[in-house]
Coordinates of C-alpha atoms and ligand atoms in Angstrom, one line a residue:
M1 CA 116.4 87.7 99.1
Y2 CA 117.1 88.2 95.6
D3 CA 120.2 90.2 94.5
F4 CA 119.8 93.8 93.7
T5 CA 121.4 97.3 93.4
F6 CA 120.1 100.2 95.6
H7 CA 121.4 103.6 94.5
N8 CA 119.5 106.4 96.0
P9 CA 121.5 109.9 95.7
T10 CA 118.9 112.3 97.0
K11 CA 119.5 114.2 100.0
I12 CA 116.4 114.7 102.2
I13 CA 116.1 117.6 104.5
F14 CA 112.8 117.0 106.7
G15 CA 111.2 119.3 109.2
A16 CA 109.5 122.7 109.8
D17 CA 110.9 125.8 108.1
T18 CA 113.3 123.8 106.2
E19 CA 112.5 125.7 103.0
H20 CA 114.9 128.4 104.1
Q21 CA 117.8 126.0 103.5
I22 CA 117.1 125.9 99.8
G23 CA 119.4 128.8 98.8
P24 CA 122.4 127.5 100.6
E25 CA 121.9 124.0 99.3
I26 CA 121.7 125.1 95.8
K27 CA 124.7 127.6 96.1
A28 CA 126.6 124.7 97.8
A29 CA 126.1 122.5 94.7
G30 CA 127.9 125.3 92.6
V31 CA 124.7 126.4 90.8
A32 CA 124.4 130.4 90.2
R33 CA 121.1 130.5 88.1
V34 CA 118.1 128.4 88.5
L35 CA 114.6 127.8 86.8
L36 CA 111.9 128.3 89.7
L37 CA 109.0 126.2 88.6
S38 CA 105.6 126.2 90.4
G39 CA 102.0 125.2 89.8
Q40 CA 98.4 126.7 89.5
G41 CA 98.9 129.1 92.5
S42 CA 98.8 127.1 95.8
A43 CA 102.6 127.8 96.6
K44 CA 102.0 131.6 95.8
K45 CA 99.0 131.8 97.8
S46 CA 100.6 130.3 100.9
G47 CA 103.5 132.8 100.8
L48 CA 105.9 129.8 100.2
L49 CA 107.3 131.3 96.7
D50 CA 108.3 134.5 98.5
R51 CA 110.2 132.6 101.2
V52 CA 111.8 130.6 98.5
S53 CA 112.8 133.7 96.5
A54 CA 114.1 135.3 99.6
S55 CA 116.3 132.2 100.4
L56 CA 117.8 132.1 96.9
A57 CA 118.4 135.8 96.8
K58 CA 120.1 135.8 100.2
A59 CA 122.4 133.0 99.1
G60 CA 123.2 134.8 95.7
V61 CA 121.3 132.4 93.5
A62 CA 119.7 134.2 90.5
F63 CA 116.4 132.7 89.3
V64 CA 113.9 132.8 86.4
A65 CA 110.3 131.9 87.4
L66 CA 107.7 129.8 85.4
D67 CA 104.5 128.9 87.0
G68 CA 101.2 127.1 85.6
V69 CA 102.3 123.4 85.7
V70 CA 98.9 121.5 85.8
S71 CA 98.1 118.5 87.9
N72 CA 98.9 115.7 85.5
P73 CA 101.6 117.8 83.7
V74 CA 101.6 118.1 79.9
L75 CA 104.2 117.9 77.3
S76 CA 103.5 121.5 75.7
H77 CA 104.2 123.4 79.1
A78 CA 107.3 121.3 79.7
R79 CA 108.5 122.2 76.2
Q80 CA 108.0 125.8 77.2
G81 CA 109.9 125.3 80.2
V82 CA 112.8 123.7 78.1
A83 CA 112.9 126.8 75.8
L84 CA 113.1 129.1 78.9
A85 CA 115.7 127.2 80.5
K86 CA 117.9 127.3 77.4
K87 CA 117.2 131.0 76.6
E88 CA 118.1 131.9 80.2
A89 CA 120.9 129.5 80.5
V90 CA 119.8 128.3 83.9
A91 CA 122.1 125.6 85.6
A92 CA 119.4 123.7 87.5
I93 CA 115.6 123.4 88.0
L94 CA 114.0 124.0 91.4
A95 CA 110.5 122.5 91.7
V96 CA 108.1 124.1 94.4
G97 CA 104.8 122.1 94.5
G98 CA 103.6 118.5 94.3
G99 CA 104.6 115.8 92.2
S100 CA 103.3 117.3 89.0
V101 CA 105.6 120.2 89.5
L102 CA 108.5 118.1 90.2
D103 CA 107.9 115.6 87.3
E104 CA 107.8 118.5 84.8
A105 CA 110.8 120.0 86.6
K106 CA 112.7 116.6 85.7
A107 CA 111.4 116.6 82.2
I108 CA 112.7 120.2 81.7
A109 CA 116.0 119.3 83.2
V110 CA 116.3 116.4 80.6
G111 CA 115.1 118.5 77.6
A112 CA 117.5 121.5 78.6
A113 CA 120.5 119.4 78.5
T114 CA 120.0 118.1 74.9
D115 CA 118.7 119.0 71.5
I116 CA 116.9 116.0 71.0
D117 CA 113.0 116.3 71.6
L118 CA 111.8 115.7 75.0
W119 CA 109.1 113.3 74.0
E120 CA 111.7 110.7 72.6
F121 CA 112.9 110.0 76.0
Y122 CA 109.4 109.4 77.3
T123 CA 108.9 106.7 74.4
G124 CA 112.0 104.8 75.1
R125 CA 115.2 106.7 74.4
E126 CA 117.7 106.5 77.2
V127 CA 118.3 109.7 79.3
T128 CA 122.0 110.4 79.3
A129 CA 122.1 113.8 80.9
A130 CA 120.1 116.3 82.7
L131 CA 120.4 119.5 84.6
P132 CA 120.4 119.2 88.5
V133 CA 117.0 119.0 90.0
F134 CA 116.0 120.5 93.5
S135 CA 112.6 120.2 95.2
I136 CA 110.5 121.7 97.9
M137 CA 107.4 119.4 98.3
T138 CA 104.0 120.8 99.1
I139 CA 102.0 117.6 98.9
A140 CA 103.1 114.0 99.9
A141 CA 102.0 111.5 97.6
T142 CA 104.2 110.3 94.6
G143 CA 107.6 109.7 96.0
S144 CA 109.1 111.8 93.0
E145 CA 111.1 113.7 95.6
M146 CA 113.4 110.7 96.2
N147 CA 113.0 108.8 93.0
K148 CA 114.1 108.6 89.4
N149 CA 110.7 108.8 87.7
S150 CA 108.9 111.5 85.7
V151 CA 105.5 111.1 84.2
L152 CA 104.3 113.4 81.6
T153 CA 101.3 113.4 79.4
N154 CA 101.5 114.1 75.6
E155 CA 98.0 115.9 75.2
A156 CA 98.1 115.3 71.3
T157 CA 98.5 111.5 71.5
K158 CA 96.9 110.9 74.8
Q159 CA 99.9 109.0 76.1
K160 CA 100.8 109.3 79.8
Y161 CA 104.4 107.8 79.7
N162 CA 107.4 108.1 82.1
I163 CA 111.1 108.3 82.1
A164 CA 113.1 106.4 84.8
S165 CA 116.8 107.8 85.2
I166 CA 119.3 108.3 87.8
H167 CA 119.9 111.6 86.2
V168 CA 116.8 113.1 87.3
H169 CA 116.9 112.0 90.9
P170 CA 116.6 115.3 93.0
R171 CA 119.9 116.4 94.3
V172 CA 118.2 117.8 97.3
S173 CA 114.6 117.5 98.4
I174 CA 113.1 119.5 101.1
L175 CA 110.2 118.2 103.1
N176 CA 108.3 120.5 105.3
P177 CA 105.2 118.6 106.4
V178 CA 103.6 121.9 107.9
L179 CA 103.6 122.9 104.1
T180 CA 100.9 119.9 103.4
H181 CA 98.5 120.9 106.1
T182 CA 96.5 122.9 103.5
V183 CA 96.1 119.9 101.1
P184 CA 92.4 119.6 100.9
P185 CA 90.5 116.3 102.0
D186 CA 90.1 115.1 98.4
Y187 CA 93.8 115.2 97.4
T188 CA 94.8 113.9 100.9
A189 CA 92.7 110.9 100.0
Y190 CA 94.0 110.4 96.5
S191 CA 97.6 110.7 97.8
A192 CA 97.0 108.0 100.4
V193 CA 95.7 105.7 97.7
D194 CA 98.8 106.5 95.6
A195 CA 101.3 105.8 98.4
I196 CA 99.5 102.6 99.3
T197 CA 99.5 101.3 95.7
H198 CA 103.1 102.2 95.3
V199 CA 104.1 99.5 97.9
L200 CA 101.2 97.1 97.0
E201 CA 102.1 96.7 93.3
G202 CA 105.4 94.9 94.2
Y203 CA 104.0 93.1 97.4
C204 CA 101.1 91.6 95.2
T205 CA 102.9 90.6 92.1
K206 CA 106.2 89.3 93.7
K207 CA 106.8 85.7 94.8
T208 CA 106.4 85.0 98.5
G209 CA 109.1 84.6 101.0
T210 CA 110.7 87.9 101.3
R211 CA 109.5 88.7 104.8
L212 CA 111.5 91.9 105.5
Q213 CA 110.2 93.6 102.5
D214 CA 106.6 92.3 103.3
R215 CA 106.9 93.9 106.7
L216 CA 108.2 97.1 105.4
V217 CA 105.1 97.4 103.0
E218 CA 102.8 96.5 105.7
S219 CA 104.0 99.2 108.1
I220 CA 103.8 101.7 105.2
V221 CA 100.3 100.8 104.5
K222 CA 99.2 100.8 108.0
T223 CA 100.9 104.1 108.7
V224 CA 99.4 105.7 105.6
M225 CA 95.9 104.5 106.6
E226 CA 96.0 105.4 110.2
T227 CA 97.5 108.9 109.5
T228 CA 95.1 109.6 106.8
D229 CA 92.1 108.8 109.1
R230 CA 93.7 111.4 111.5
I231 CA 94.2 114.0 109.0
L232 CA 90.7 113.7 107.6
E233 CA 89.6 114.4 111.1
N234 CA 92.1 117.2 111.7
P235 CA 93.9 118.6 108.7
N236 CA 96.6 120.3 111.1
H237 CA 97.5 117.2 112.9
A238 CA 101.3 117.8 112.7
E239 CA 102.4 114.4 113.8
A240 CA 100.1 112.6 111.3
R241 CA 100.9 115.0 108.4
A242 CA 104.6 114.3 109.1
S243 CA 104.4 110.6 109.3
F244 CA 102.2 110.3 106.2
M245 CA 104.8 112.6 104.4
W246 CA 107.8 110.4 105.2
A247 CA 105.7 107.2 104.6
A248 CA 104.7 108.4 101.1
T249 CA 108.5 109.1 100.4
L250 CA 109.5 105.8 101.4
A251 CA 106.7 104.1 99.5
L252 CA 108.5 104.8 96.1
N253 CA 112.1 105.5 96.8
G254 CA 113.3 102.0 95.8
L255 CA 113.6 100.8 99.4
T256 CA 110.6 98.3 99.4
P257 CA 111.2 96.4 96.2
A258 CA 115.0 95.9 96.8
G259 CA 115.6 92.3 97.2
I260 CA 112.1 91.2 96.2
G261 CA 113.1 89.8 92.7
P262 CA 110.7 90.3 89.6
Y263 CA 107.5 92.4 90.2
S264 CA 105.2 94.8 88.1
F265 CA 103.2 97.8 88.1
P266 CA 100.0 96.9 86.4
N267 CA 97.7 99.3 88.4
H268 CA 99.7 102.1 87.5
M269 CA 99.8 100.9 83.9
I270 CA 95.9 101.1 83.6
E271 CA 95.5 104.1 85.8
H272 CA 97.9 106.3 83.6
S273 CA 95.3 105.7 80.8
L274 CA 92.5 107.0 82.9
S275 CA 94.2 110.1 83.8
A276 CA 95.6 110.4 80.1
L277 CA 92.1 110.3 78.8
Y278 CA 89.9 111.9 81.6
N279 CA 92.5 114.1 83.3
I280 CA 91.3 112.8 86.8
P281 CA 93.7 112.8 89.7
H282 CA 96.0 109.8 89.8
G283 CA 95.1 108.7 93.1
A284 CA 91.4 108.7 92.2
G285 CA 92.1 106.6 89.2
L286 CA 94.2 104.1 91.3
A287 CA 91.3 103.9 93.7
I288 CA 89.1 102.6 90.9
V289 CA 91.6 100.2 89.3
V290 CA 93.1 98.5 92.3
P291 CA 90.1 96.6 93.7
A292 CA 89.3 95.6 90.2
W293 CA 92.9 94.4 89.6
M294 CA 93.0 92.6 92.9
R295 CA 89.7 90.6 92.2
W296 CA 91.1 89.7 88.7
Y297 CA 94.6 88.8 89.8
H298 CA 94.5 87.4 93.4
G299 CA 94.0 83.8 92.2
K300 CA 97.7 84.0 90.4
N301 CA 99.3 84.9 93.8
P302 CA 97.0 83.3 96.4
E303 CA 99.6 82.9 99.3
Q304 CA 100.6 86.6 99.2
F305 CA 97.1 87.7 98.9
L306 CA 96.3 85.7 101.9
R307 CA 99.0 87.3 103.8
F308 CA 97.6 90.8 102.6
S309 CA 94.3 90.1 104.1
Q310 CA 95.6 88.7 107.4
E311 CA 98.3 91.1 108.1
L312 CA 96.7 94.3 107.0
F313 CA 93.0 93.6 108.0
G314 CA 93.1 90.4 110.3
L315 CA 90.7 88.8 107.6
P316 CA 90.9 85.1 106.6
T317 CA 90.5 85.1 102.8
P318 CA 91.9 87.3 99.9
E319 CA 88.3 88.5 98.8
A320 CA 87.7 89.7 102.4
G321 CA 90.9 91.8 102.4
I322 CA 90.2 93.1 98.9
K323 CA 86.7 94.2 100.2
A324 CA 88.1 95.8 103.3
L325 CA 90.6 97.8 101.1
E326 CA 87.9 98.9 98.8
D327 CA 85.6 100.0 101.7
W328 CA 88.4 102.0 103.2
F329 CA 88.8 103.8 99.8
R330 CA 85.2 104.5 99.9
Q331 CA 85.3 105.8 103.5
I332 CA 87.9 108.3 102.6
K333 CA 85.6 109.3 99.7
A334 CA 87.8 108.1 96.7
P335 CA 86.0 106.8 93.8
V336 CA 85.9 103.0 93.5
R337 CA 83.9 102.6 90.2
L338 CA 84.5 104.2 86.8
G339 CA 81.1 105.8 86.8
E340 CA 81.9 107.7 90.1
A341 CA 84.7 109.6 88.1
G342 CA 82.2 110.0 85.3
I343 CA 84.0 107.4 82.9
P344 CA 81.4 105.7 80.7
A345 CA 81.7 101.8 80.7
G346 CA 81.3 102.1 76.9
D347 CA 85.0 103.5 76.7
I348 CA 86.4 100.5 78.1
P349 CA 87.9 99.2 74.7
L350 CA 89.4 102.6 74.1
I351 CA 91.0 102.8 77.7
S352 CA 92.3 99.1 77.3
E353 CA 94.1 100.0 73.9
N354 CA 95.6 103.0 75.3
A355 CA 96.9 101.1 78.5
H356 CA 98.2 98.4 76.2
G357 CA 100.6 100.9 74.6
L358 CA 102.2 101.5 78.2
A359 CA 102.1 97.8 78.8
R360 CA 104.3 97.2 75.9
Q361 CA 106.6 99.9 76.9
W362 CA 106.8 98.2 80.4
G363 CA 107.3 94.8 79.0
I364 CA 104.1 93.2 80.6
A365 CA 102.0 93.2 77.5
D366 CA 101.8 89.5 77.2
L367 CA 99.8 89.1 80.4
Y368 CA 98.0 92.6 79.9
T369 CA 96.4 92.2 76.5
P370 CA 93.9 94.6 75.5
A371 CA 91.2 92.0 76.4
A372 CA 92.8 91.2 79.9
I373 CA 92.8 94.9 80.6
A374 CA 89.1 95.2 79.6
E375 CA 88.2 92.2 81.8
I376 CA 89.9 94.1 84.8
L377 CA 88.0 97.3 83.8
Q378 CA 84.7 95.4 83.7
L379 CA 85.1 94.5 87.3
A380 CA 85.2 98.3 88.0
I381 CA 81.7 99.1 86.6
Ligands
NZQ1 O1 98.9 123.4 91.0 P1 98.9 123.7 92.7 O2 98.2 125.3 92.8 O3 100.1 123.9 93.5 O4 97.7 122.9 93.2 C1 97.9 121.5 93.5 C2 97.1 120.7 92.6 O5 95.9 121.3 92.3 C3 97.5 121.1 94.8 N1 98.3 121.3 96.0 C4 99.8 121.0 95.9 N2 100.3 121.2 97.3 C5 99.2 121.9 97.8 C6 98.1 122.0 97.2 N3 97.0 122.5 97.6 C7 97.0 123.0 98.8 N4 97.9 123.0 99.7 C8 99.1 122.4 99.3 N5 100.2 122.4 100.2 O6 97.2 119.8 94.8 C9 96.8 119.5 93.6 C10 97.6 118.1 93.0 O7 99.0 118.3 92.9 P2 99.9 117.4 92.0 O8 101.2 117.9 92.0 O9 99.2 117.1 90.7 O10 99.7 115.9 92.9 P3 100.7 114.7 93.1 O11 101.7 115.1 93.9 O12 99.7 113.5 93.5 O13 101.2 114.4 91.7 C11 100.5 113.8 90.7 C12 101.2 113.5 89.5 O14 102.4 112.7 89.6 C13 102.4 111.5 88.9 C14 100.9 111.3 88.7 O15 100.6 110.5 87.5 C15 100.5 112.7 88.4 O16 100.8 113.1 87.1 N6 103.2 110.3 89.6 C16 104.5 110.6 89.6 C17 105.3 109.6 90.2 C18 106.9 109.6 90.2 N7 107.3 110.8 89.8 O17 107.3 108.6 90.9 C19 104.7 108.2 90.5 C20 103.2 108.2 90.8 O18 102.9 107.0 90.5 C21 102.5 109.2 89.7 O19 102.3 108.6 88.6
ZN2 ZN1 101.4 106.5 91.6

C-alpha cells in the first residue's frame, strides 16, 4: 500500500423513483434557485424533466431551464450557461442527463462563480470556487456523478481538456437505474468500455503488489462485462442495469486508485483527441485505443499484464488477454480500429500532435511523445 488521501463528499441516493427526492435535497442545502440543465431531449421525452420540475416546485425551489447540451459538451454552450446563470442569479446547477450534461453543469458552476474566462481553468488555472452542483443521472458511464472531473471541448482549438477540483464534486447525485433502461445498445456498449477503461488505466500502469486494489478492479471489470451481456440481451434487466450503474460509479470515484501509488491515464489522453477531432462517442474511441495501447505497453509492466490475462480471462499470456478483451469489445459492437469509426489512418500525425498537448498537461509527455502516440495509433489501423 502507498499513502493516499481519499476525500469524496458526494451523497449518493440510489434506487427506483429517487428523482422525487431532488427538490427536498436542494432545499435542504439552502438553495432557493437553480439552473436546470439537460441534453438533446431524452430526459424531456421520458417525462423525467416534468417529474424533476414538479419535485423542485413542491419543495419551493425556483428554476430556470437550459437544454441542448451535446454529447462531448462544448465550450460555447457552457459559456451560454454561465451567462444565463449570472443573469438569473442562480445559486446552484442541477444536471439531468448523462456525463456530458453533468460535465457541462460543473463547467457552468465554475464559470458562474468568477469573472475569469472559463477556458482558463481547463488549460491549467486552479479552480478555487464553484456553485454547488447536483445531478440526476440517466446513463451510467463516466463516474462524473461522484467525482471531481469535468471534460469540455473547445470547438475552436479542438482541445478536449478537463478540470479536476473538489469544488465541482456533486453535492448530491441521484442514481435511479430504471432511468437507464432506455439507453440504446450502442451507448450501453460504449459506457461499458468507458467504465472498464477507467479502472484498467490505473491497474495496467501501476506497480504490482497492491492486491486489494487489483481485486477491486477485477471485480468491477467482471461485473461490467457480465451485466453488459445481460443488458444487451434484455435492456430492461433491472438487476443488471442496477449493478452496471453502481459499478460505473465506483470505477471513477477515487476508490480503486487509493493506495496504488503512481499511475497514469494514457488511453484517455489519446481518446480525448479522437472525440475532439471527430466527435465520436468517448467509449467508442476508447475501444479503438485500448487494445492498441495494451499491445504497445504490456512489455513495460509484464507481471501486471499477466495477472490481467489470468484473473480476468483465465488465459496464460498478456497477448491472449488483450485479444480476449478486444474480442469482447467486438462482440458488443464497439469499434476496435480507426477505420471502423471513419477515422483515416493518414490523420495519425494530426491526432498524435493533438494528444501530445494533453499529455503535456497531464505530465506524461516524456513517455508519450508524438512519435510514441503515432506508434500506438498505428496498431489501431
Ligand atoms: O442528450 P440526450 O438527449 O440526453 O441523449 C444522450 C446522448 O445522446 C443519450 N442518453 C442519455 N441518457 C439516456 C439517453 N438516451 C436514452 N435514454 C437515456 N436514459 O445518450 C447519449 C450520450 O450521453 P452522454 O452524456 O454524452 O454520455 P456519457 O455519460 O458517456 O458522457 C460522455 C462525456 O463524458 C466525458 C466524455 O469524454 C464525454 O465528453 N467523460 C467524463 C468523465 C468525468 N467527468 O469524470 C470521465 C470520462 O472518462 C469521460 O471523459
Ligand atoms: Zn472515460
